[in-house]
Amino acid sequence: MLKKLAAVVGLLLVCVSAWALTDKQYGEVESRIQAAGKVCLQGDSSCGSASAASGGAPKSGEDVYKASCQGCHAVGAGGAPKFGDAADWKARTAKGMDKVYSNAINGFSNIGMMPAKGLCMSCSDDEVMAAVDYIVDHSK
Ligand code: HEC
């Protein structure tokens, strides 16, 4: 009886050690399950381009546009006024730039869904306005 038990325990131990991962395997698994995008907190110097809010130089309108706006505005996704389309933008700017800026900063939904700041939550209001200027200037 005791012998049988020892054999079972021994077998179990063999199984468990076979299941355990080597350091190398563990490292590989860890790199596979790593978060795809690392969280970047304001003021963290490891975050690449710092925003104006964290004391760095503000991003240019072109940079903000390319990073946060062109996904929708380059193709006019969901009714977004298209980059470079003078008629699209004339219809928007006719109501006055103040309203256009605040719509871009706060978001609005009329025919489609313009998310607040184009979802660039690390962008300052000034950076969003610079992006609007960049789009409007290139859509005349
Ligand atoms: C998820 C898609 C999407 C993204 C990303 C996006 N937009 Fe928009 N945007 C829209 C849509 C859709 C509209 C039209 C909404 C409507 O008229 O109902 C719009 C409208 C606008 C307008 C017109 C405002 C007005 O008063 O008519 C401006 C300006 C604008 N976006 C700027 C930006 C800027 C700047 C960014 C990047 C920081 C950005 N958008 C990112 C979808 C997007």
Tab-separated table of N, CA and C and ligand atoms in Angstrom:
chain	number	residue	atom	x	y	z
A	1	MET	N	0.832	-1.212	0.000
A	1	MET	CA	0.000	0.000	0.000
A	1	MET	C	0.865	1.259	0.000
A	2	LEU	N	1.809	1.323	0.946
A	2	LEU	CA	2.687	2.487	1.043
A	2	LEU	C	3.544	2.625	-0.229
A	3	LYS	N	3.944	1.489	-0.719
A	3	LYS	CA	4.780	1.483	-1.929
A	3	LYS	C	4.001	2.079	-3.104
A	4	LYS	N	2.728	1.662	-3.168
A	4	LYS	CA	1.860	2.143	-4.242
A	4	LYS	C	1.721	3.664	-4.166
A	5	LEU	N	1.503	4.127	-2.926
A	5	LEU	CA	1.330	5.554	-2.692
A	5	LEU	C	2.587	6.319	-3.125
A	6	ALA	N	3.725	5.765	-2.746
A	6	ALA	CA	4.991	6.418	-3.100
A	6	ALA	C	5.139	6.492	-4.617
A	7	ALA	N	4.706	5.441	-5.253
A	7	ALA	CA	4.812	5.412	-6.714
A	7	ALA	C	3.926	6.491	-7.329
A	8	VAL	N	2.723	6.635	-6.760
A	8	VAL	CA	1.796	7.647	-7.276
A	8	VAL	C	2.371	9.040	-7.066
A	9	VAL	N	2.870	9.261	-5.836
A	9	VAL	CA	3.451	10.583	-5.540
A	9	VAL	C	4.637	10.843	-6.463
A	10	GLY	N	5.446	9.822	-6.641
A	10	GLY	CA	6.613	9.971	-7.514
A	10	GLY	C	6.190	10.331	-8.927
A	11	LEU	N	5.168	9.675	-9.397
A	11	LEU	CA	4.662	9.930	-10.739
A	11	LEU	C	4.152	11.374	-10.850
A	12	LEU	N	3.451	11.763	-9.799
A	12	LEU	CA	2.925	13.132	-9.775
A	12	LEU	C	4.058	14.152	-9.870
A	13	LEU	N	5.116	13.905	-9.087
A	13	LEU	CA	6.246	14.841	-9.084
A	13	LEU	C	6.860	14.946	-10.473
A	14	VAL	N	6.969	13.801	-11.142
A	14	VAL	CA	7.532	13.811	-12.498
A	14	VAL	C	6.649	14.666	-13.403
A	15	CYS	N	5.332	14.465	-13.262
A	15	CYS	CA	4.407	15.249	-14.084
A	15	CYS	C	4.550	16.735	-13.819
A	16	VAL	N	4.551	17.093	-12.545
A	16	VAL	CA	4.618	18.511	-12.188
A	16	VAL	C	5.892	19.144	-12.722
A	17	SER	N	7.020	18.429	-12.586
A	17	SER	CA	8.257	19.049	-13.049
A	17	SER	C	8.268	19.145	-14.576
A	18	ALA	N	7.570	18.244	-15.237
A	18	ALA	CA	7.508	18.320	-16.697
A	18	ALA	C	6.662	19.515	-17.130
A	19	TRP	N	5.683	19.843	-16.290
A	19	TRP	CA	4.812	20.972	-16.607
A	19	TRP	C	5.484	22.324	-16.374
A	20	ALA	N	6.375	22.345	-15.402
A	20	ALA	CA	7.000	23.627	-15.065
A	20	ALA	C	7.790	24.157	-16.255
A	21	LEU	N	7.800	25.447	-16.438
A	21	LEU	CA	8.480	26.036	-17.579
A	21	LEU	C	9.925	26.365	-17.230
A	22	THR	N	10.788	26.272	-18.199
A	22	THR	CA	12.159	26.716	-17.990
A	22	THR	C	12.145	28.245	-18.019
A	23	ASP	N	13.214	28.829	-17.537
A	23	ASP	CA	13.301	30.299	-17.540
A	23	ASP	C	13.138	30.851	-18.948
A	24	LYS	N	13.739	30.164	-19.906
A	24	LYS	CA	13.685	30.637	-21.289
A	24	LYS	C	12.240	30.624	-21.799
A	25	GLN	N	11.551	29.487	-21.531
A	25	GLN	CA	10.159	29.393	-21.961
A	25	GLN	C	9.319	30.459	-21.291
A	26	TYR	N	9.592	30.672	-20.011
A	26	TYR	CA	8.825	31.650	-19.251
A	26	TYR	C	8.986	33.038	-19.878
A	27	GLY	N	10.234	33.357	-20.238
A	27	GLY	CA	10.503	34.656	-20.855
A	27	GLY	C	9.762	34.801	-22.171
A	28	GLU	N	9.728	33.716	-22.931
A	28	GLU	CA	9.042	33.764	-24.225
A	28	GLU	C	7.546	34.013	-24.045
A	29	VAL	N	6.967	33.283	-23.066
A	29	VAL	CA	5.533	33.464	-22.800
A	29	VAL	C	5.281	34.900	-22.361
A	30	GLU	N	6.153	35.386	-21.490
A	30	GLU	CA	5.965	36.739	-20.970
A	30	GLU	C	5.976	37.766	-22.101
A	31	SER	N	6.885	37.599	-23.058
A	31	SER	CA	6.954	38.591	-24.127
A	31	SER	C	5.747	38.470	-25.059
A	32	ARG	N	5.175	37.256	-25.140
A	32	ARG	CA	3.996	37.086	-25.993
A	32	ARG	C	2.748	37.738	-25.418
A	33	ILE	N	2.655	37.712	-24.091
A	33	ILE	CA	1.430	38.238	-23.478
A	33	ILE	C	1.584	39.688	-23.033
A	34	GLN	N	2.692	40.316	-23.381
A	34	GLN	CA	2.921	41.703	-23.004
A	34	GLN	C	1.848	42.613	-23.618
A	35	ALA	N	1.484	43.668	-22.919
A	35	ALA	CA	0.488	44.597	-23.439
A	35	ALA	C	1.000	45.197	-24.746
A	36	ALA	N	0.111	45.300	-25.731
A	36	ALA	CA	0.513	45.806	-27.045
A	36	ALA	C	0.873	47.282	-26.962
A	37	GLY	N	0.123	48.046	-26.211
A	37	GLY	CA	0.434	49.462	-26.065
A	37	GLY	C	0.686	49.755	-24.608
A	38	LYS	N	1.820	50.347	-24.313
A	38	LYS	CA	2.100	50.637	-22.917
A	38	LYS	C	1.431	51.940	-22.518
A	39	VAL	N	0.935	51.982	-21.302
A	39	VAL	CA	0.271	53.188	-20.817
A	39	VAL	C	1.318	54.271	-20.606
A	40	CYS	N	0.979	55.478	-21.050
A	40	CYS	CA	1.911	56.584	-20.919
A	40	CYS	C	1.264	57.684	-20.098
A	41	LEU	N	1.799	57.940	-18.933
A	41	LEU	CA	1.216	58.971	-18.074
A	41	LEU	C	1.850	60.317	-18.367
A	42	GLN	N	1.024	61.348	-18.178
A	42	GLN	CA	1.508	62.694	-18.435
A	42	GLN	C	2.713	63.002	-17.543
A	43	GLY	N	3.761	63.565	-18.135
A	43	GLY	CA	4.939	63.908	-17.357
A	43	GLY	C	5.961	62.788	-17.327
A	44	ASP	N	5.607	61.644	-17.849
A	44	ASP	CA	6.512	60.503	-17.910
A	44	ASP	C	7.468	60.714	-19.076
A	45	SER	N	8.755	60.786	-18.803
A	45	SER	CA	9.709	61.123	-19.856
A	45	SER	C	9.931	59.967	-20.824
A	46	SER	N	9.437	58.770	-20.500
A	46	SER	CA	9.660	57.624	-21.376
A	46	SER	C	8.626	57.553	-22.489
A	47	CYS	N	7.789	58.579	-22.617
A	47	CYS	CA	6.659	58.495	-23.538
A	47	CYS	C	6.910	59.103	-24.900
A	48	GLY	N	8.139	59.254	-25.315
A	48	GLY	CA	8.376	59.832	-26.628
A	48	GLY	C	8.051	61.310	-26.613
A	49	SER	N	7.314	61.778	-27.616
A	49	SER	CA	7.073	63.211	-27.696
A	49	SER	C	6.178	63.684	-26.560
A	50	ALA	N	6.697	64.588	-25.796
A	50	ALA	CA	5.935	65.104	-24.667
A	50	ALA	C	4.931	66.124	-25.162
A	51	SER	N	3.781	66.187	-24.541
A	51	SER	CA	2.775	67.159	-24.961
A	51	SER	C	3.035	68.477	-24.240
A	52	ALA	N	2.373	69.508	-24.704
A	52	ALA	CA	2.561	70.825	-24.098
A	52	ALA	C	2.211	70.777	-22.616
A	53	ALA	N	1.206	69.979	-22.285
A	53	ALA	CA	0.736	69.911	-20.911
A	53	ALA	C	1.816	69.373	-19.983
A	54	SER	N	2.714	68.539	-20.496
A	54	SER	CA	3.743	67.989	-19.632
A	54	SER	C	5.037	68.787	-19.738
A	55	GLY	N	4.952	69.975	-20.308
A	55	GLY	CA	6.086	70.878	-20.285
A	55	GLY	C	6.962	70.828	-21.528
A	56	GLY	N	6.720	69.882	-22.442
A	56	GLY	CA	7.532	69.787	-23.647
A	56	GLY	C	7.021	70.725	-24.713
A	57	ALA	N	7.670	70.686	-25.876
A	57	ALA	CA	7.207	71.520	-26.981
A	57	ALA	C	5.881	70.977	-27.487
A	58	PRO	N	4.936	71.846	-27.842
A	58	PRO	CA	3.651	71.353	-28.348
A	58	PRO	C	3.824	70.613	-29.673
A	59	LYS	N	2.965	69.642	-29.908
A	59	LYS	CA	3.000	68.904	-31.175
A	59	LYS	C	2.494	69.824	-32.278
A	60	SER	N	3.013	69.680	-33.472
A	60	SER	CA	2.549	70.516	-34.580
A	60	SER	C	1.188	70.013	-35.047
A	61	GLY	N	0.451	70.899	-35.744
A	61	GLY	CA	-0.849	70.511	-36.261
A	61	GLY	C	-0.740	69.316	-37.183
A	62	GLU	N	0.343	69.287	-37.968
A	62	GLU	CA	0.541	68.184	-38.905
A	62	GLU	C	0.749	66.867	-38.145
A	63	ASP	N	1.558	66.914	-37.089
A	63	ASP	CA	1.811	65.699	-36.290
A	63	ASP	C	0.525	65.174	-35.674
A	64	VAL	N	-0.265	66.096	-35.101
A	64	VAL	CA	-1.513	65.681	-34.462
A	64	VAL	C	-2.446	65.098	-35.517
A	65	TYR	N	-2.535	65.783	-36.665
A	65	TYR	CA	-3.414	65.293	-37.733
A	65	TYR	C	-3.022	63.869	-38.136
A	66	LYS	N	-1.721	63.676	-38.365
A	66	LYS	CA	-1.269	62.358	-38.836
A	66	LYS	C	-1.484	61.278	-37.788
A	67	ALA	N	-1.308	61.642	-36.517
A	67	ALA	CA	-1.431	60.632	-35.466
A	67	ALA	C	-2.884	60.362	-35.084
A	68	SER	N	-3.738	61.399	-35.110
A	68	SER	CA	-5.057	61.221	-34.499
A	68	SER	C	-6.250	61.507	-35.390
A	69	CYS	N	-6.057	62.183	-36.511
A	69	CYS	CA	-7.230	62.623	-37.271
A	69	CYS	C	-7.358	61.956	-38.636
A	70	GLN	N	-6.238	61.633	-39.256
A	70	GLN	CA	-6.337	61.209	-40.657
A	70	GLN	C	-7.057	59.885	-40.831
A	71	GLY	N	-7.093	59.070	-39.779
A	71	GLY	CA	-7.815	57.800	-39.859
A	71	GLY	C	-9.224	58.006	-40.375
A	72	CYS	N	-9.870	59.062	-39.936
A	72	CYS	CA	-11.232	59.354	-40.394
A	72	CYS	C	-11.248	60.423	-41.474
A	73	HIS	N	-10.448	61.477	-41.287
A	73	HIS	CA	-10.580	62.625	-42.184
A	73	HIS	C	-9.912	62.450	-43.547
A	74	ALA	N	-8.958	61.523	-43.672
A	74	ALA	CA	-8.329	61.319	-44.981
A	74	ALA	C	-9.327	60.714	-45.964
A	75	VAL	N	-10.203	59.850	-45.471
A	75	VAL	CA	-11.140	59.160	-46.367
A	75	VAL	C	-12.575	59.630	-46.194
A	76	GLY	N	-12.822	60.462	-45.184
A	76	GLY	CA	-14.186	60.918	-44.940
A	76	GLY	C	-15.033	59.848	-44.266
A	77	ALA	N	-14.406	59.047	-43.412
A	77	ALA	CA	-15.128	57.955	-42.751
A	77	ALA	C	-16.286	58.477	-41.906
A	78	GLY	N	-17.423	57.858	-42.036
A	78	GLY	CA	-18.580	58.190	-41.201
A	78	GLY	C	-19.104	59.598	-41.410
A	79	GLY	N	-18.861	60.164	-42.604
A	79	GLY	CA	-19.359	61.508	-42.880
A	79	GLY	C	-18.403	62.605	-42.436
A	80	ALA	N	-17.176	62.227	-42.091
A	80	ALA	CA	-16.178	63.230	-41.695
A	80	ALA	C	-15.825	64.092	-42.906
A	81	PRO	N	-15.759	65.426	-42.724
A	81	PRO	CA	-15.311	66.280	-43.837
A	81	PRO	C	-13.903	65.855	-44.252
A	82	LYS	N	-13.717	65.687	-45.567
A	82	LYS	CA	-12.496	65.085	-46.083
A	82	LYS	C	-11.342	66.074	-46.191
A	83	PHE	N	-10.167	65.604	-45.772
A	83	PHE	CA	-8.947	66.411	-45.902
A	83	PHE	C	-8.735	66.764	-47.374
A	84	GLY	N	-8.523	68.040	-47.672
A	84	GLY	CA	-8.260	68.459	-49.051
A	84	GLY	C	-9.507	68.791	-49.849
A	85	ASP	N	-10.684	68.536	-49.271
A	85	ASP	CA	-11.937	68.802	-49.985
A	85	ASP	C	-12.452	70.189	-49.605
A	86	ALA	N	-12.227	71.151	-50.506
A	86	ALA	CA	-12.564	72.541	-50.213
A	86	ALA	C	-14.060	72.724	-49.919
A	87	ALA	N	-14.914	72.050	-50.677
A	87	ALA	CA	-16.363	72.214	-50.492
A	87	ALA	C	-16.793	71.688	-49.121
A	88	ASP	N	-16.267	70.508	-48.749
A	88	ASP	CA	-16.569	69.927	-47.437
A	88	ASP	C	-16.250	70.914	-46.317
A	89	TRP	N	-15.069	71.505	-46.427
A	89	TRP	CA	-14.606	72.354	-45.317
A	89	TRP	C	-15.215	73.741	-45.347
A	90	LYS	N	-15.549	74.243	-46.535
A	90	LYS	CA	-16.200	75.541	-46.625
A	90	LYS	C	-17.535	75.472	-45.885
A	91	ALA	N	-18.235	74.359	-46.054
A	91	ALA	CA	-19.525	74.188	-45.385
A	91	ALA	C	-19.352	74.190	-43.864
A	92	ARG	N	-18.213	73.702	-43.397
A	92	ARG	CA	-17.958	73.639	-41.955
A	92	ARG	C	-17.523	74.981	-41.391
A	93	THR	N	-16.590	75.640	-42.080
A	93	THR	CA	-16.010	76.868	-41.545
A	93	THR	C	-16.948	78.062	-41.706
A	94	ALA	N	-18.000	77.930	-42.532
A	94	ALA	CA	-18.932	79.036	-42.763
A	94	ALA	C	-19.562	79.515	-41.448
A	95	LYS	N	-19.721	78.617	-40.496
A	95	LYS	CA	-20.364	79.014	-39.235
A	95	LYS	C	-19.399	79.733	-38.295
A	96	GLY	N	-18.131	79.855	-38.685
A	96	GLY	CA	-17.154	80.543	-37.843
A	96	GLY	C	-16.186	79.562	-37.214
A	97	MET	N	-14.910	79.944	-37.185
A	97	MET	CA	-13.872	79.029	-36.711
A	97	MET	C	-14.011	78.698	-35.222
A	98	ASP	N	-14.557	79.631	-34.436
A	98	ASP	CA	-14.693	79.350	-32.997
A	98	ASP	C	-15.494	78.077	-32.761
A	99	LYS	N	-16.595	77.972	-33.504
A	99	LYS	CA	-17.477	76.820	-33.340
A	99	LYS	C	-16.794	75.554	-33.871
A	100	VAL	N	-16.069	75.705	-34.967
A	100	VAL	CA	-15.369	74.555	-35.559
A	100	VAL	C	-14.317	74.025	-34.570
A	101	TYR	N	-13.562	74.972	-33.961
A	101	TYR	CA	-12.560	74.562	-32.963
A	101	TYR	C	-13.235	73.835	-31.797
A	102	SER	N	-14.296	74.437	-31.268
A	102	SER	CA	-14.902	73.842	-30.066
A	102	SER	C	-15.553	72.501	-30.405
A	103	ASN	N	-16.063	72.348	-31.619
A	103	ASN	CA	-16.604	71.043	-32.012
A	103	ASN	C	-15.508	69.980	-32.054
A	104	ALA	N	-14.308	70.395	-32.515
A	104	ALA	CA	-13.200	69.435	-32.596
A	104	ALA	C	-12.716	69.081	-31.183
A	105	ILE	N	-12.698	70.062	-30.284
A	105	ILE	CA	-12.197	69.828	-28.921
A	105	ILE	C	-13.208	69.038	-28.088
A	106	ASN	N	-14.476	69.405	-28.196
A	106	ASN	CA	-15.492	68.766	-27.349
A	106	ASN	C	-16.182	67.577	-28.023
A	107	GLY	N	-16.014	67.480	-29.322
A	107	GLY	CA	-16.684	66.423	-30.059
A	107	GLY	C	-18.125	66.822	-30.343
A	108	PHE	N	-18.708	66.255	-31.372
A	108	PHE	CA	-20.115	66.501	-31.668
A	108	PHE	C	-20.587	65.452	-32.657
A	109	SER	N	-21.877	65.341	-32.744
A	109	SER	CA	-22.431	64.368	-33.655
A	109	SER	C	-23.641	64.960	-34.346
A	110	ASN	N	-23.530	65.101	-35.656
A	110	ASN	CA	-24.625	65.637	-36.443
A	110	ASN	C	-25.017	64.590	-37.476
A	111	ILE	N	-24.153	64.392	-38.476
A	111	ILE	CA	-24.386	63.309	-39.429
A	111	ILE	C	-23.533	62.097	-39.062
A	112	GLY	N	-22.462	62.343	-38.357
A	112	GLY	CA	-21.566	61.248	-37.965
A	112	GLY	C	-21.099	61.486	-36.554
A	113	MET	N	-20.012	60.848	-36.187
A	113	MET	CA	-19.532	60.973	-34.814
A	113	MET	C	-18.119	61.512	-34.813
A	114	MET	N	-17.993	62.754	-34.386
A	114	MET	CA	-16.662	63.345	-34.217
A	114	MET	C	-16.320	63.217	-32.732
A	115	PRO	N	-15.379	62.309	-32.382
A	115	PRO	CA	-15.049	62.133	-30.956
A	115	PRO	C	-14.266	63.328	-30.425
A	116	ALA	N	-14.452	63.664	-29.152
A	116	ALA	CA	-13.734	64.782	-28.541
A	116	ALA	C	-12.235	64.628	-28.783
A	117	LYS	N	-11.620	65.714	-29.255
A	117	LYS	CA	-10.177	65.759	-29.550
A	117	LYS	C	-9.733	64.637	-30.491
A	118	GLY	N	-10.672	64.071	-31.265
A	118	GLY	CA	-10.309	62.969	-32.155
A	118	GLY	C	-9.704	61.816	-31.370
A	119	LEU	N	-10.085	61.721	-30.092
A	119	LEU	CA	-9.620	60.687	-29.160
A	119	LEU	C	-8.174	60.877	-28.719
A	120	CYS	N	-7.572	62.007	-29.071
A	120	CYS	CA	-6.200	62.273	-28.597
A	120	CYS	C	-6.298	62.946	-27.237
A	121	MET	N	-6.461	62.138	-26.195
A	121	MET	CA	-6.684	62.700	-24.861
A	121	MET	C	-5.435	63.364	-24.287
A	122	SER	N	-4.270	63.051	-24.854
A	122	SER	CA	-3.055	63.706	-24.358
A	122	SER	C	-2.808	65.022	-25.085
A	123	CYS	N	-3.657	65.328	-26.091
A	123	CYS	CA	-3.493	66.579	-26.835
A	123	CYS	C	-4.084	67.746	-26.040
A	124	SER	N	-3.385	68.865	-26.051
A	124	SER	CA	-3.939	70.070	-25.438
A	124	SER	C	-4.958	70.670	-26.414
A	125	ASP	N	-5.792	71.578	-25.930
A	125	ASP	CA	-6.743	72.254	-26.807
A	125	ASP	C	-6.003	72.943	-27.961
A	126	ASP	N	-4.860	73.580	-27.635
A	126	ASP	CA	-4.084	74.284	-28.651
A	126	ASP	C	-3.620	73.329	-29.751
A	127	GLU	N	-3.223	72.120	-29.330
A	127	GLU	CA	-2.737	71.148	-30.317
A	127	GLU	C	-3.880	70.695	-31.231
A	128	VAL	N	-5.075	70.533	-30.655
A	128	VAL	CA	-6.224	70.144	-31.483
A	128	VAL	C	-6.547	71.286	-32.450
A	129	MET	N	-6.486	72.540	-31.959
A	129	MET	CA	-6.774	73.687	-32.838
A	129	MET	C	-5.726	73.787	-33.942
A	130	ALA	N	-4.467	73.470	-33.615
A	130	ALA	CA	-3.409	73.496	-34.637
A	130	ALA	C	-3.704	72.445	-35.703
A	131	ALA	N	-4.237	71.298	-35.281
A	131	ALA	CA	-4.577	70.240	-36.243
A	131	ALA	C	-5.727	70.704	-37.135
A	132	VAL	N	-6.711	71.396	-36.535
A	132	VAL	CA	-7.836	71.922	-37.326
A	132	VAL	C	-7.289	72.914	-38.362
A	133	ASP	N	-6.399	73.807	-37.908
A	133	ASP	CA	-5.809	74.780	-38.839
A	133	ASP	C	-5.080	74.071	-39.972
A	134	TYR	N	-4.343	73.028	-39.607
A	134	TYR	CA	-3.586	72.275	-40.620
A	134	TYR	C	-4.536	71.686	-41.665
A	135	ILE	N	-5.639	71.107	-41.189
A	135	ILE	CA	-6.610	70.495	-42.121
A	135	ILE	C	-7.239	71.575	-43.002
A	136	VAL	N	-7.719	72.644	-42.348
A	136	VAL	CA	-8.431	73.703	-43.087
A	136	VAL	C	-7.497	74.380	-44.099
A	137	ASP	N	-6.242	74.642	-43.672
A	137	ASP	CA	-5.284	75.281	-44.583
A	137	ASP	C	-4.992	74.427	-45.807
A	138	HIS	N	-5.090	73.097	-45.646
A	138	HIS	CA	-4.788	72.202	-46.773
A	138	HIS	C	-6.051	71.767	-47.502
A	139	SER	N	-7.151	72.436	-47.203
A	139	SER	CA	-8.425	72.061	-47.845
A	139	SER	C	-9.071	73.292	-48.467
A	140	LYS	N	-8.270	74.121	-49.139
A	140	LYS	CA	-8.810	75.360	-49.724
A	140	LYS	C	-8.820	75.275	-51.235
B	1	HEC	C1	-13.425	58.405	-35.458
B	1	HEC	C2	-13.342	59.269	-36.609
B	1	HEC	C3	-12.790	60.657	-36.422
B	1	HEC	C4	-11.574	61.031	-35.902
B	1	HEC	C5	-10.467	60.148	-35.351
B	1	HEC	C6	-11.507	62.477	-36.011
B	1	HEC	N1	-12.655	62.960	-36.572
B	1	HEC	FE1	-13.139	64.898	-36.867
B	1	HEC	N2	-14.964	64.366	-37.585
B	1	HEC	C7	-15.424	63.063	-37.721
B	1	HEC	C8	-16.775	63.080	-38.246
B	1	HEC	C9	-17.625	61.858	-38.563
B	1	HEC	C10	-17.127	64.431	-38.403
B	1	HEC	C11	-18.466	64.978	-38.892
B	1	HEC	C12	-19.446	64.959	-37.760
B	1	HEC	C13	-20.810	65.514	-38.129
B	1	HEC	O1	-20.901	66.429	-38.933
B	1	HEC	O2	-21.776	65.019	-37.548
B	1	HEC	C14	-15.963	65.210	-37.985
B	1	HEC	C15	-15.910	66.592	-38.008
B	1	HEC	C16	-14.785	67.348	-37.689
B	1	HEC	C17	-14.689	68.788	-37.796
B	1	HEC	C18	-15.796	69.726	-38.285
B	1	HEC	C19	-16.346	70.510	-37.154
B	1	HEC	C20	-17.550	71.313	-37.527
B	1	HEC	O3	-17.847	72.259	-36.786
B	1	HEC	O4	-18.213	71.015	-38.537
B	1	HEC	C21	-13.439	69.141	-37.392
B	1	HEC	C22	-12.865	70.546	-37.335
B	1	HEC	C23	-12.765	67.935	-37.028
B	1	HEC	N3	-13.588	66.851	-37.221
B	1	HEC	C24	-11.457	67.897	-36.588
B	1	HEC	C25	-10.805	66.738	-36.199
B	1	HEC	C26	-9.463	66.720	-35.660
B	1	HEC	C27	-8.613	67.962	-35.462
B	1	HEC	C28	-9.163	65.420	-35.381
B	1	HEC	C29	-7.889	64.870	-34.762
B	1	HEC	C30	-7.406	65.497	-33.567
B	1	HEC	C31	-10.316	64.616	-35.742
B	1	HEC	N4	-11.281	65.449	-36.241
B	1	HEC	C32	-10.418	63.240	-35.620
B	1	HEC	C33	-14.720	61.918	-37.426
B	1	HEC	C34	-13.457	61.871	-36.836
